[in-house]
PDB file of C-alpha atoms and ligand atoms in Angstrom:
ATOM      1  CA  UNK G   1      82.851  70.541  95.605  1.00  0.00           C
ATOM      2  CA  UNK G   2      84.647  73.762  94.837  1.00  0.00           C
ATOM      3  CA  UNK G   3      84.992  74.890  91.245  1.00  0.00           C
ATOM      4  CA  UNK G   4      87.923  77.159  90.403  1.00  0.00           C
ATOM      5  CA  UNK G   5      88.298  79.264  87.249  1.00  0.00           C
ATOM      6  CA  UNK G   6      91.833  79.813  85.996  1.00  0.00           C
ATOM      7  CA  UNK G   7      93.320  81.356  82.875  1.00  0.00           C
ATOM      8  CA  UNK G   8      93.365  78.774  80.060  1.00  0.00           C
ATOM      9  CA  UNK G   9      96.525  80.166  78.513  1.00  0.00           C
ATOM     10  CA  UNK G  10      98.517  83.337  78.865  1.00  0.00           C
ATOM     11  CA  UNK G  11     100.706  85.070  81.364  1.00  0.00           C
ATOM     12  CA  UNK G  12      98.990  83.808  84.499  1.00  0.00           C
ATOM     13  CA  UNK G  13      98.505  80.214  83.437  1.00  0.00           C
ATOM     14  CA  UNK G  14     101.930  78.808  84.191  1.00  0.00           C
ATOM     15  CA  UNK G  15     102.296  80.250  87.682  1.00  0.00           C
ATOM     16  CA  UNK G  16      98.707  79.375  88.520  1.00  0.00           C
ATOM     17  CA  UNK G  17      99.357  75.754  87.572  1.00  0.00           C
ATOM     18  CA  UNK G  18     102.598  75.801  89.595  1.00  0.00           C
ATOM     19  CA  UNK G  19     100.751  77.128  92.646  1.00  0.00           C
ATOM     20  CA  UNK G  20      98.162  74.364  92.365  1.00  0.00           C
ATOM     21  CA  UNK G  21     100.870  71.733  91.957  1.00  0.00           C
ATOM     22  CA  UNK G  22     102.776  73.038  94.995  1.00  0.00           C
ATOM     23  CA  UNK G  23      99.500  72.880  96.920  1.00  0.00           C
ATOM     24  CA  UNK G  24      99.269  69.165  96.137  1.00  0.00           C
ATOM     25  CA  UNK G  25      96.537  69.656  93.551  1.00  0.00           C
ATOM     26  CA  UNK G  26      97.144  67.913  90.264  1.00  0.00           C
ATOM     27  CA  UNK G  27      95.241  68.824  87.152  1.00  0.00           C
ATOM     28  CA  UNK G  28      95.777  66.759  84.092  1.00  0.00           C
ATOM     29  CA  UNK G  29      95.422  69.613  81.661  1.00  0.00           C
ATOM     30  CA  UNK G  30      93.421  68.179  78.821  1.00  0.00           C
ATOM     31  CA  UNK G  31      94.332  71.018  76.492  1.00  0.00           C
ATOM     32  CA  UNK G  32      91.046  71.102  74.661  1.00  0.00           C
ATOM     33  CA  UNK G  33      88.827  70.458  77.648  1.00  0.00           C
ATOM     34  CA  UNK G  34      87.131  73.420  79.261  1.00  0.00           C
ATOM     35  CA  UNK G  35      86.804  71.680  82.622  1.00  0.00           C
ATOM     36  CA  UNK G  36      88.703  68.947  84.455  1.00  0.00           C
ATOM     37  CA  UNK G  37      88.586  67.216  87.792  1.00  0.00           C
ATOM     38  CA  UNK G  38      91.544  67.872  90.080  1.00  0.00           C
ATOM     39  CA  UNK G  39      93.410  65.105  91.890  1.00  0.00           C
ATOM     40  CA  UNK G  40      94.482  65.636  95.513  1.00  0.00           C
ATOM     41  CA  UNK G  41      91.748  68.114  96.378  1.00  0.00           C
ATOM     42  CA  UNK G  42      88.005  67.931  95.783  1.00  0.00           C
ATOM     43  CA  UNK G  43      87.865  70.540  93.075  1.00  0.00           C
ATOM     44  CA  UNK G  44      86.902  71.119  89.454  1.00  0.00           C
ATOM     45  CA  UNK G  45      89.040  73.359  87.289  1.00  0.00           C
ATOM     46  CA  UNK G  46      87.430  75.563  84.662  1.00  0.00           C
ATOM     47  CA  UNK G  47      89.715  77.075  82.022  1.00  0.00           C
ATOM     48  CA  UNK G  48      88.665  80.546  80.845  1.00  0.00           C
ATOM     49  CA  UNK G  49      90.000  83.719  79.274  1.00  0.00           C
ATOM     50  CA  UNK G  50      91.130  86.010  82.047  1.00  0.00           C
ATOM     51  CA  UNK G  51      88.573  88.694  81.083  1.00  0.00           C
ATOM     52  CA  UNK G  52      85.761  86.229  81.788  1.00  0.00           C
ATOM     53  CA  UNK G  53      86.914  85.072  85.225  1.00  0.00           C
ATOM     54  CA  UNK G  54      85.447  87.918  87.378  1.00  0.00           C
ATOM     55  CA  UNK G  55      82.052  87.460  85.709  1.00  0.00           C
ATOM     56  CA  UNK G  56      82.143  83.665  86.071  1.00  0.00           C
ATOM     57  CA  UNK G  57      82.903  84.024  89.783  1.00  0.00           C
ATOM     58  CA  UNK G  58      80.343  86.786  90.264  1.00  0.00           C
ATOM     59  CA  UNK G  59      77.645  84.587  88.693  1.00  0.00           C
ATOM     60  CA  UNK G  60      78.710  81.527  90.675  1.00  0.00           C
ATOM     61  CA  UNK G  61      79.592  79.551  87.532  1.00  0.00           C
ATOM     62  CA  UNK G  62      82.878  79.121  89.398  1.00  0.00           C
ATOM     63  CA  UNK G  63      83.093  79.516  93.198  1.00  0.00           C
ATOM     64  CA  UNK G  64      86.602  80.889  93.116  1.00  0.00           C
ATOM     65  CA  UNK G  65      89.024  82.170  90.515  1.00  0.00           C
ATOM     66  CA  UNK G  66      92.626  83.183  90.025  1.00  0.00           C
ATOM     67  CA  UNK G  67      92.938  86.356  87.970  1.00  0.00           C
ATOM     68  CA  UNK G  68      94.787  89.674  87.784  1.00  0.00           C
ATOM     69  CA  UNK G  69      93.527  92.370  90.128  1.00  0.00           C
ATOM     70  CA  UNK G  70      93.398  94.608  87.049  1.00  0.00           C
ATOM     71  CA  UNK G  71      90.617  92.492  85.546  1.00  0.00           C
ATOM     72  CA  UNK G  72      88.735  92.459  88.839  1.00  0.00           C
ATOM     73  CA  UNK G  73      88.954  96.244  89.149  1.00  0.00           C
ATOM     74  CA  UNK G  74      87.995  96.821  85.527  1.00  0.00           C
ATOM     75  CA  UNK G  75      84.912  94.634  85.665  1.00  0.00           C
ATOM     76  CA  UNK G  76      83.672  96.364  88.844  1.00  0.00           C
ATOM     77  CA  UNK G  77      81.728  93.269  89.929  1.00  0.00           C
ATOM     78  CA  UNK G  78      81.165  92.543  93.630  1.00  0.00           C
ATOM     79  CA  UNK G  79      83.348  89.482  94.131  1.00  0.00           C
ATOM     80  CA  UNK G  80      85.355  88.851  97.293  1.00  0.00           C
ATOM     81  CA  UNK G  81      89.122  89.287  97.142  1.00  0.00           C
ATOM     82  CA  UNK G  82      90.356  86.408  99.293  1.00  0.00           C
ATOM     83  CA  UNK G  83      94.120  86.510  98.910  1.00  0.00           C
ATOM     84  CA  UNK G  84      96.917  88.216  96.980  1.00  0.00           C
ATOM     85  CA  UNK G  85      99.116  85.629  95.322  1.00  0.00           C
ATOM     86  CA  UNK G  86     102.351  87.487  94.648  1.00  0.00           C
ATOM     87  CA  UNK G  87     102.773  86.732  90.937  1.00  0.00           C
ATOM     88  CA  UNK G  88     101.618  88.389  87.707  1.00  0.00           C
ATOM     89  CA  UNK G  89     102.907  91.659  89.066  1.00  0.00           C
ATOM     90  CA  UNK G  90     102.424  94.570  86.681  1.00  0.00           C
ATOM     91  CA  UNK G  91     101.077  98.092  86.578  1.00  0.00           C
ATOM     92  CA  UNK G  92      98.694  99.962  84.337  1.00  0.00           C
ATOM     93  CA  UNK G  93     100.115 103.280  83.277  1.00  0.00           C
ATOM     94  CA  UNK G  94      99.395 106.276  81.105  1.00  0.00           C
ATOM     95  CA  UNK G  95     101.989 106.809  78.400  1.00  0.00           C
ATOM     96  CA  UNK G  96     102.470 109.554  75.840  1.00  0.00           C
ATOM     97  CA  UNK G  97     104.729 109.992  72.784  1.00  0.00           C
ATOM     98  CA  UNK G  98     108.323 110.525  73.895  1.00  0.00           C
ATOM     99  CA  UNK G  99     108.549 114.091  72.557  1.00  0.00           C
ATOM    100  CA  UNK G 100     105.508 115.372  74.483  1.00  0.00           C
ATOM    101  CA  UNK G 101     106.218 118.022  77.098  1.00  0.00           C
ATOM    102  CA  UNK G 102     104.121 116.386  79.804  1.00  0.00           C
ATOM    103  CA  UNK G 103     102.715 118.706  82.444  1.00  0.00           C
ATOM    104  CA  UNK G 104     100.778 116.323  84.700  1.00  0.00           C
ATOM    105  CA  UNK G 105      97.368 114.693  84.389  1.00  0.00           C
ATOM    106  CA  UNK G 106      95.813 117.932  83.043  1.00  0.00           C
ATOM    107  CA  UNK G 107      97.757 117.313  79.826  1.00  0.00           C
ATOM    108  CA  UNK G 108      95.079 114.731  78.976  1.00  0.00           C
ATOM    109  CA  UNK G 109      92.258 117.303  79.120  1.00  0.00           C
ATOM    110  CA  UNK G 110      90.317 116.994  75.853  1.00  0.00           C
ATOM    111  CA  UNK G 111      92.744 114.402  74.515  1.00  0.00           C
ATOM    112  CA  UNK G 112      92.112 110.879  73.253  1.00  0.00           C
ATOM    113  CA  UNK G 113      93.433 107.866  75.166  1.00  0.00           C
ATOM    114  CA  UNK G 114      93.335 104.287  73.876  1.00  0.00           C
ATOM    115  CA  UNK G 115      92.979 101.493  76.421  1.00  0.00           C
ATOM    116  CA  UNK G 116      91.560  98.079  77.267  1.00  0.00           C
ATOM    117  CA  UNK G 117      90.826  99.346  80.799  1.00  0.00           C
ATOM    118  CA  UNK G 118      88.252 102.144  80.351  1.00  0.00           C
ATOM    119  CA  UNK G 119      86.738 101.915  83.834  1.00  0.00           C
ATOM    120  CA  UNK G 120      89.984 102.064  85.763  1.00  0.00           C
ATOM    121  CA  UNK G 121      91.066 104.969  83.567  1.00  0.00           C
ATOM    122  CA  UNK G 122      87.764 106.789  83.922  1.00  0.00           C
ATOM    123  CA  UNK G 123      88.079 106.557  87.716  1.00  0.00           C
ATOM    124  CA  UNK G 124      91.571 108.025  87.540  1.00  0.00           C
ATOM    125  CA  UNK G 125      90.503 110.918  85.328  1.00  0.00           C
ATOM    126  CA  UNK G 126      87.481 111.583  87.524  1.00  0.00           C
ATOM    127  CA  UNK G 127      89.661 111.681  90.635  1.00  0.00           C
ATOM    128  CA  UNK G 128      91.950 114.177  88.877  1.00  0.00           C
ATOM    129  CA  UNK G 129      89.182 116.327  87.410  1.00  0.00           C
ATOM    130  CA  UNK G 130      90.246 115.590  83.840  1.00  0.00           C
ATOM    131  CA  UNK G 131      87.862 115.257  80.897  1.00  0.00           C
ATOM    132  CA  UNK G 132      89.422 113.047  78.259  1.00  0.00           C
ATOM    133  CA  UNK G 133      88.059 110.888  75.466  1.00  0.00           C
ATOM    134  CA  UNK G 134      88.550 107.221  76.276  1.00  0.00           C
ATOM    135  CA  UNK G 135      88.718 104.867  73.314  1.00  0.00           C
ATOM    136  CA  UNK G 136      88.333 101.240  74.246  1.00  0.00           C
ATOM    137  CA  UNK G 137      90.345  98.873  72.077  1.00  0.00           C
ATOM    138  CA  UNK G 138      90.967  95.217  72.694  1.00  0.00           C
ATOM    139  CA  UNK G 139      94.625  94.806  71.817  1.00  0.00           C
ATOM    140  CA  UNK G 140      97.793  96.408  70.372  1.00  0.00           C
ATOM    141  CA  UNK G 141      97.015  99.521  72.373  1.00  0.00           C
ATOM    142  CA  UNK G 142     100.595 100.768  72.145  1.00  0.00           C
ATOM    143  CA  UNK G 143     100.445 101.410  68.399  1.00  0.00           C
ATOM    144  CA  UNK G 144      97.382 103.695  68.670  1.00  0.00           C
ATOM    145  CA  UNK G 145      99.375 106.967  68.945  1.00  0.00           C
ATOM    146  CA  UNK G 146     101.647 105.949  66.045  1.00  0.00           C
ATOM    147  CA  UNK G 147      98.710 105.482  63.698  1.00  0.00           C
ATOM    148  CA  UNK G 148      96.946 108.630  64.868  1.00  0.00           C
ATOM    149  CA  UNK G 149      94.162 106.861  66.743  1.00  0.00           C
ATOM    150  CA  UNK G 150      95.009 108.426  70.083  1.00  0.00           C
ATOM    151  CA  UNK G 151      97.170 111.032  71.815  1.00  0.00           C
ATOM    152  CA  UNK G 152      98.165 108.678  74.602  1.00  0.00           C
ATOM    153  CA  UNK G 153      97.560 105.194  75.905  1.00  0.00           C
ATOM    154  CA  UNK G 154      96.673 103.499  79.161  1.00  0.00           C
ATOM    155  CA  UNK G 155      98.078  99.987  79.226  1.00  0.00           C
ATOM    156  CA  UNK G 156      99.857  97.264  81.173  1.00  0.00           C
ATOM    157  CA  UNK G 157     103.542  97.865  81.752  1.00  0.00           C
ATOM    158  CA  UNK G 158     105.983  95.472  83.328  1.00  0.00           C
ATOM    159  CA  UNK G 159     109.477  96.422  82.181  1.00  0.00           C
ATOM    160  CA  UNK G 160     108.575  99.309  79.876  1.00  0.00           C
ATOM    161  CA  UNK G 161     110.384  97.792  76.861  1.00  0.00           C
ATOM    162  CA  UNK G 162     107.300  97.715  74.649  1.00  0.00           C
ATOM    163  CA  UNK G 163     106.616 101.383  75.350  1.00  0.00           C
ATOM    164  CA  UNK G 164     110.125 102.417  74.376  1.00  0.00           C
ATOM    165  CA  UNK G 165     109.958 100.351  71.177  1.00  0.00           C
ATOM    166  CA  UNK G 166     106.840 102.258  70.196  1.00  0.00           C
ATOM    167  CA  UNK G 167     108.276 105.691  70.977  1.00  0.00           C
ATOM    168  CA  UNK G 168     106.250 106.095  74.167  1.00  0.00           C
ATOM    169  CA  UNK G 169     107.056 107.283  77.659  1.00  0.00           C
ATOM    170  CA  UNK G 170     105.321 106.237  80.888  1.00  0.00           C
ATOM    171  CA  UNK G 171     103.976 109.316  82.666  1.00  0.00           C
ATOM    172  CA  UNK G 172     101.491 108.117  85.313  1.00  0.00           C
ATOM    173  CA  UNK G 173     101.484 104.795  87.149  1.00  0.00           C
ATOM    174  CA  UNK G 174      97.808 104.464  87.902  1.00  0.00           C
ATOM    175  CA  UNK G 175      97.120 100.921  89.061  1.00  0.00           C
ATOM    176  CA  UNK G 176      99.272  98.168  90.571  1.00  0.00           C
ATOM    177  CA  UNK G 177      98.229  94.613  89.938  1.00  0.00           C
ATOM    178  CA  UNK G 178      99.058  91.067  90.884  1.00  0.00           C
ATOM    179  CA  UNK G 179      97.233  87.754  90.672  1.00  0.00           C
ATOM    180  CA  UNK G 180      94.511  87.340  93.293  1.00  0.00           C
ATOM    181  CA  UNK G 181      92.222  84.588  94.514  1.00  0.00           C
ATOM    182  CA  UNK G 182      88.629  85.778  94.297  1.00  0.00           C
ATOM    183  CA  UNK G 183      85.410  84.106  95.449  1.00  0.00           C
ATOM    184  CA  UNK G 184      81.683  84.395  94.925  1.00  0.00           C
ATOM    185  CA  UNK G 185      80.083  86.463  97.683  1.00  0.00           C
ATOM    186  CA  UNK G 186      78.153  84.378 100.217  1.00  0.00           C
ATOM    187  CA  UNK G 187      79.520  80.880  99.545  1.00  0.00           C
ATOM    188  CA  UNK G 188      77.686  78.206 101.536  1.00  0.00           C
ATOM    189  CA  UNK G 189      79.338  76.694 104.625  1.00  0.00           C
ATOM    190  CA  UNK G 190      80.670  73.578 102.900  1.00  0.00           C
ATOM    191  CA  UNK G 191      82.320  75.565 100.141  1.00  0.00           C
ATOM    192  CA  UNK G 192      83.639  78.145 102.568  1.00  0.00           C
ATOM    193  CA  UNK G 193      85.308  75.330 104.538  1.00  0.00           C
ATOM    194  CA  UNK G 194      86.913  73.945 101.389  1.00  0.00           C
ATOM    195  CA  UNK G 195      88.019  77.415 100.367  1.00  0.00           C
ATOM    196  CA  UNK G 196      89.662  77.920 103.757  1.00  0.00           C
ATOM    197  CA  UNK G 197      91.600  74.664 103.249  1.00  0.00           C
ATOM    198  CA  UNK G 198      92.726  75.877  99.840  1.00  0.00           C
ATOM    199  CA  UNK G 199      93.768  79.243 101.265  1.00  0.00           C
ATOM    200  CA  UNK G 200      95.712  77.527 104.043  1.00  0.00           C
ATOM    201  CA  UNK G 201      97.734  75.604 101.440  1.00  0.00           C
ATOM    202  CA  UNK G 202      98.292  78.693  99.298  1.00  0.00           C
ATOM    203  CA  UNK G 203      99.260  80.777 102.325  1.00  0.00           C
ATOM    204  CA  UNK G 204     101.942  78.351 103.472  1.00  0.00           C
ATOM    205  CA  UNK G 205     103.401  78.174  99.952  1.00  0.00           C
ATOM    206  CA  UNK G 206     103.485  81.955  99.604  1.00  0.00           C
ATOM    207  CA  UNK G 207     104.960  82.400 103.084  1.00  0.00           C
ATOM    208  CA  UNK G 208     107.666  79.813 102.390  1.00  0.00           C
ATOM    209  CA  UNK G 209     108.857  81.571  99.233  1.00  0.00           C
ATOM    210  CA  UNK G 210     112.436  82.690  99.626  1.00  0.00           C
ATOM    211  CA  UNK G 211     113.066  80.761 102.841  1.00  0.00           C
ATOM    212  CA  UNK G 212     116.198  78.643 103.262  1.00  0.00           C
ATOM    213  CA  UNK G 213     116.947  75.934 105.776  1.00  0.00           C
ATOM    214  CA  UNK G 214     120.400  76.531 107.204  1.00  0.00           C
ATOM    215  CA  UNK G 215     122.483  74.045 109.222  1.00  0.00           C
ATOM    216  CA  UNK G 216     125.832  74.812 110.817  1.00  0.00           C
ATOM    217  CA  UNK G 217     128.271  73.587 113.405  1.00  0.00           C
ATOM    218  CA  UNK G 218     128.969  75.933 116.273  1.00  0.00           C
ATOM    219  CA  UNK G 219     131.084  75.921 119.439  1.00  0.00           C
ATOM    220  CA  UNK G 220     128.625  75.506 122.333  1.00  0.00           C
ATOM    221  CA  UNK G 221     130.002  78.512 124.177  1.00  0.00           C
ATOM    222  CA  UNK G 222     129.048  80.822 121.263  1.00  0.00           C
ATOM    223  CA  UNK G 223     125.471  79.566 121.021  1.00  0.00           C
ATOM    224  CA  UNK G 224     123.883  82.555 122.789  1.00  0.00           C
ATOM    225  CA  UNK G 225     125.631  84.998 120.453  1.00  0.00           C
ATOM    226  CA  UNK G 226     124.462  83.043 117.424  1.00  0.00           C
ATOM    227  CA  UNK G 227     120.876  82.903 118.646  1.00  0.00           C
ATOM    228  CA  UNK G 228     120.948  86.653 119.275  1.00  0.00           C
ATOM    229  CA  UNK G 229     121.706  87.117 115.555  1.00  0.00           C
ATOM    230  CA  UNK G 230     118.564  85.271 114.596  1.00  0.00           C
ATOM    231  CA  UNK G 231     115.661  87.346 115.846  1.00  0.00           C
ATOM    232  CA  UNK G 232     112.168  86.099 115.249  1.00  0.00           C
ATOM    233  CA  UNK G 233     112.993  82.420 115.638  1.00  0.00           C
ATOM    234  CA  UNK G 234     111.023  81.170 118.599  1.00  0.00           C
ATOM    235  CA  UNK G 235     113.486  78.414 119.198  1.00  0.00           C
ATOM    236  CA  UNK G 236     116.175  77.250 116.813  1.00  0.00           C
ATOM    237  CA  UNK G 237     116.878  73.511 116.751  1.00  0.00           C
ATOM    238  CA  UNK G 238     120.111  72.580 118.539  1.00  0.00           C
ATOM    239  CA  UNK G 239     121.550  69.093 118.246  1.00  0.00           C
ATOM    240  CA  UNK G 240     124.602  67.570 119.939  1.00  0.00           C
ATOM    241  CA  UNK G 241     127.654  66.589 117.904  1.00  0.00           C
ATOM    242  CA  UNK G 242     130.140  63.792 118.545  1.00  0.00           C
ATOM    243  CA  UNK G 243     132.667  66.413 119.537  1.00  0.00           C
ATOM    244  CA  UNK G 244     131.572  67.564 122.994  1.00  0.00           C
ATOM    245  CA  UNK G 245     132.156  71.292 122.827  1.00  0.00           C
ATOM    246  CA  UNK G 246     130.307  71.645 119.546  1.00  0.00           C
ATOM    247  CA  UNK G 247     126.674  71.549 118.487  1.00  0.00           C
ATOM    248  CA  UNK G 248     124.646  71.722 115.308  1.00  0.00           C
ATOM    249  CA  UNK G 249     122.270  74.647 114.865  1.00  0.00           C
ATOM    250  CA  UNK G 250     119.327  74.512 112.402  1.00  0.00           C
ATOM    251  CA  UNK G 251     117.455  77.664 111.427  1.00  0.00           C
ATOM    252  CA  UNK G 252     115.175  79.061 108.735  1.00  0.00           C
ATOM    253  CA  UNK G 253     116.457  82.265 107.144  1.00  0.00           C
ATOM    254  CA  UNK G 254     114.916  84.493 104.500  1.00  0.00           C
ATOM    255  CA  UNK G 255     116.819  84.644 101.223  1.00  0.00           C
ATOM    256  CA  UNK G 256     117.196  88.414 101.307  1.00  0.00           C
ATOM    257  CA  UNK G 257     119.104  88.351 104.593  1.00  0.00           C
ATOM    258  CA  UNK G 258     120.840  85.015 104.075  1.00  0.00           C
ATOM    259  CA  UNK G 259     124.346  86.218 103.249  1.00  0.00           C
ATOM    260  CA  UNK G 260     124.426  88.942 105.846  1.00  0.00           C
ATOM    261  CA  UNK G 261     123.375  86.431 108.519  1.00  0.00           C
ATOM    262  CA  UNK G 262     125.888  83.842 107.339  1.00  0.00           C
ATOM    263  CA  UNK G 263     128.729  86.343 107.492  1.00  0.00           C
ATOM    264  CA  UNK G 264     127.817  87.266 111.053  1.00  0.00           C
ATOM    265  CA  UNK G 265     127.388  83.626 112.070  1.00  0.00           C
ATOM    266  CA  UNK G 266     130.862  82.898 110.748  1.00  0.00           C
ATOM    267  CA  UNK G 267     132.202  85.659 112.981  1.00  0.00           C
ATOM    268  CA  UNK G 268     130.760  83.898 116.046  1.00  0.00           C
ATOM    269  CA  UNK G 269     132.439  80.650 114.990  1.00  0.00           C
ATOM    270  CA  UNK G 270     129.962  78.851 112.711  1.00  0.00           C
ATOM    271  CA  UNK G 271     131.525  76.225 110.447  1.00  0.00           C
ATOM    272  CA  UNK G 272     130.357  73.739 107.860  1.00  0.00           C
ATOM    273  CA  UNK G 273     127.344  75.839 106.930  1.00  0.00           C
ATOM    274  CA  UNK G 274     124.788  74.080 104.728  1.00  0.00           C
ATOM    275  CA  UNK G 275     122.052  76.018 102.949  1.00  0.00           C
ATOM    276  CA  UNK G 276     119.124  73.903 101.759  1.00  0.00           C
ATOM    277  CA  UNK G 277     115.996  74.838  99.834  1.00  0.00           C
ATOM    278  CA  UNK G 278     112.867  74.856 101.960  1.00  0.00           C
ATOM    279  CA  UNK G 279     109.826  73.561 100.212  1.00  0.00           C
ATOM    280  CA  UNK G 280     107.095  74.425 102.637  1.00  0.00           C
ATOM    281  CA  UNK G 281     106.789  75.799 106.146  1.00  0.00           C
ATOM    282  CA  UNK G 282     103.446  75.085 107.779  1.00  0.00           C
ATOM    283  CA  UNK G 283     102.925  77.557 110.592  1.00  0.00           C
TER     284      UNK G 283
HETATM  285  P1  ATP D   1      93.343  85.941  77.758  1.00  0.00           P
HETATM  286  O1  ATP D   1      93.538  85.198  76.482  1.00  0.00           O
HETATM  287  O2  ATP D   1      93.149  85.007  78.921  1.00  0.00           O
HETATM  288  O3  ATP D   1      92.277  86.999  77.669  1.00  0.00           O
HETATM  289  P2  ATP D   1      95.202  88.152  77.803  1.00  0.00           P
HETATM  290  O4  ATP D   1      95.917  88.196  76.517  1.00  0.00           O
HETATM  291  O5  ATP D   1      94.067  89.090  78.046  1.00  0.00           O
HETATM  292  O6  ATP D   1      94.739  86.657  78.063  1.00  0.00           O
HETATM  293  P3  ATP D   1      97.695  88.029  79.281  1.00  0.00           P
HETATM  294  O7  ATP D   1      98.618  88.825  78.447  1.00  0.00           O
HETATM  295  O8  ATP D   1      97.846  86.546  79.301  1.00  0.00           O
HETATM  296  O9  ATP D   1      96.177  88.421  79.008  1.00  0.00           O
HETATM  297  O10 ATP D   1      97.798  88.600  80.762  1.00  0.00           O
HETATM  298  C1  ATP D   1      97.000  88.081  81.790  1.00  0.00           C
HETATM  299  C2  ATP D   1      97.215  88.882  83.058  1.00  0.00           C
HETATM  300  O11 ATP D   1      98.570  88.792  83.452  1.00  0.00           O
HETATM  301  C3  ATP D   1      96.967  90.388  82.946  1.00  0.00           C
HETATM  302  O12 ATP D   1      95.608  90.735  83.068  1.00  0.00           O
HETATM  303  C4  ATP D   1      97.786  90.910  84.079  1.00  0.00           C
HETATM  304  O13 ATP D   1      97.126  90.754  85.322  1.00  0.00           O
HETATM  305  C5  ATP D   1      98.991  90.007  84.051  1.00  0.00           C
HETATM  306  N1  ATP D   1     100.062  90.569  83.216  1.00  0.00           N
HETATM  307  C6  ATP D   1      99.952  91.107  82.004  1.00  0.00           C
HETATM  308  N2  ATP D   1     101.120  91.513  81.512  1.00  0.00           N
HETATM  309  C7  ATP D   1     102.021  91.218  82.436  1.00  0.00           C
HETATM  310  C8  ATP D   1     103.415  91.387  82.504  1.00  0.00           C
HETATM  311  N3  ATP D   1     104.104  91.936  81.532  1.00  0.00           N
HETATM  312  N4  ATP D   1     104.023  90.940  83.589  1.00  0.00           N
HETATM  313  C9  ATP D   1     103.330  90.367  84.584  1.00  0.00           C
HETATM  314  N5  ATP D   1     102.001  90.186  84.570  1.00  0.00           N
HETATM  315  C10 ATP D   1     101.351  90.606  83.524  1.00  0.00           C
HETATM  316 MG1   MG D   2      92.236  88.844  78.405  1.00  0.00          MG
END
């Protein structure tokens, strides 16, 4: 049986739980329990702090884990990145006090930078030939320059609001992160098979994000024009209607092109267009 490590609480927890639920895997989250048995998939769920997940997976305490790529990169442990999950998107950036006249990465030469990600930062400085003093601190990194502990910081940014509030300015976007599914290297065949089943479920959920199921009525003689507007569909579903010259066309359209497609379908005579949410598309 597969054992998965997920963040017990924090920014990744909610979307991780939602992904499991969408994949038909129920976990009755006993808040104080470190481990629970899942329902709907043969799996145990281990709740950890995100920092500990790469290590737990590396050691095989858990076979797989869901964690930010930032933590995986920082820990520099040889685990296998199985799949990007598309949530928990953020970046790790260098920031300096607003008033600094920033001249590029060389500005950091000989300066002190506070961070919770010393390894990722060290790699960046090395690649840029910069010698800086890296001070590892666990939290509240953004106040370090204010209290004179550092000249700059290297920290997670999503909107940038926290930086601005602390009089800081983002100057280098160094690392892009999102939640990933990782696995212990060299899982045995049984576990690998179960992991592939899990990945199949995750993949179809991720691929279905943003898809809409669209139904419309269309004059039969405009069908070819309508189909030409819908590239990529191997074969849209076409159903007869009571009225002989009309048919019903069913297609799947991505959210980001939905309105543009609908406008063009209306031009070729589509009527009574229904847009429905699509829960899952198994390819
Ligand atoms: P833990 O108690 O598990 O150690 P934490 O306080 O270290 O949690 P969180 O703030 O919950 O960490 O963030 C967990 C992960 O979520 C980060 O490592 C990162 O991958 C991602 N993340 C962090 N901040 C953001 C953000 N603002 N937007 C999106 N994702 C983020
Ligand atoms: Mg943490």
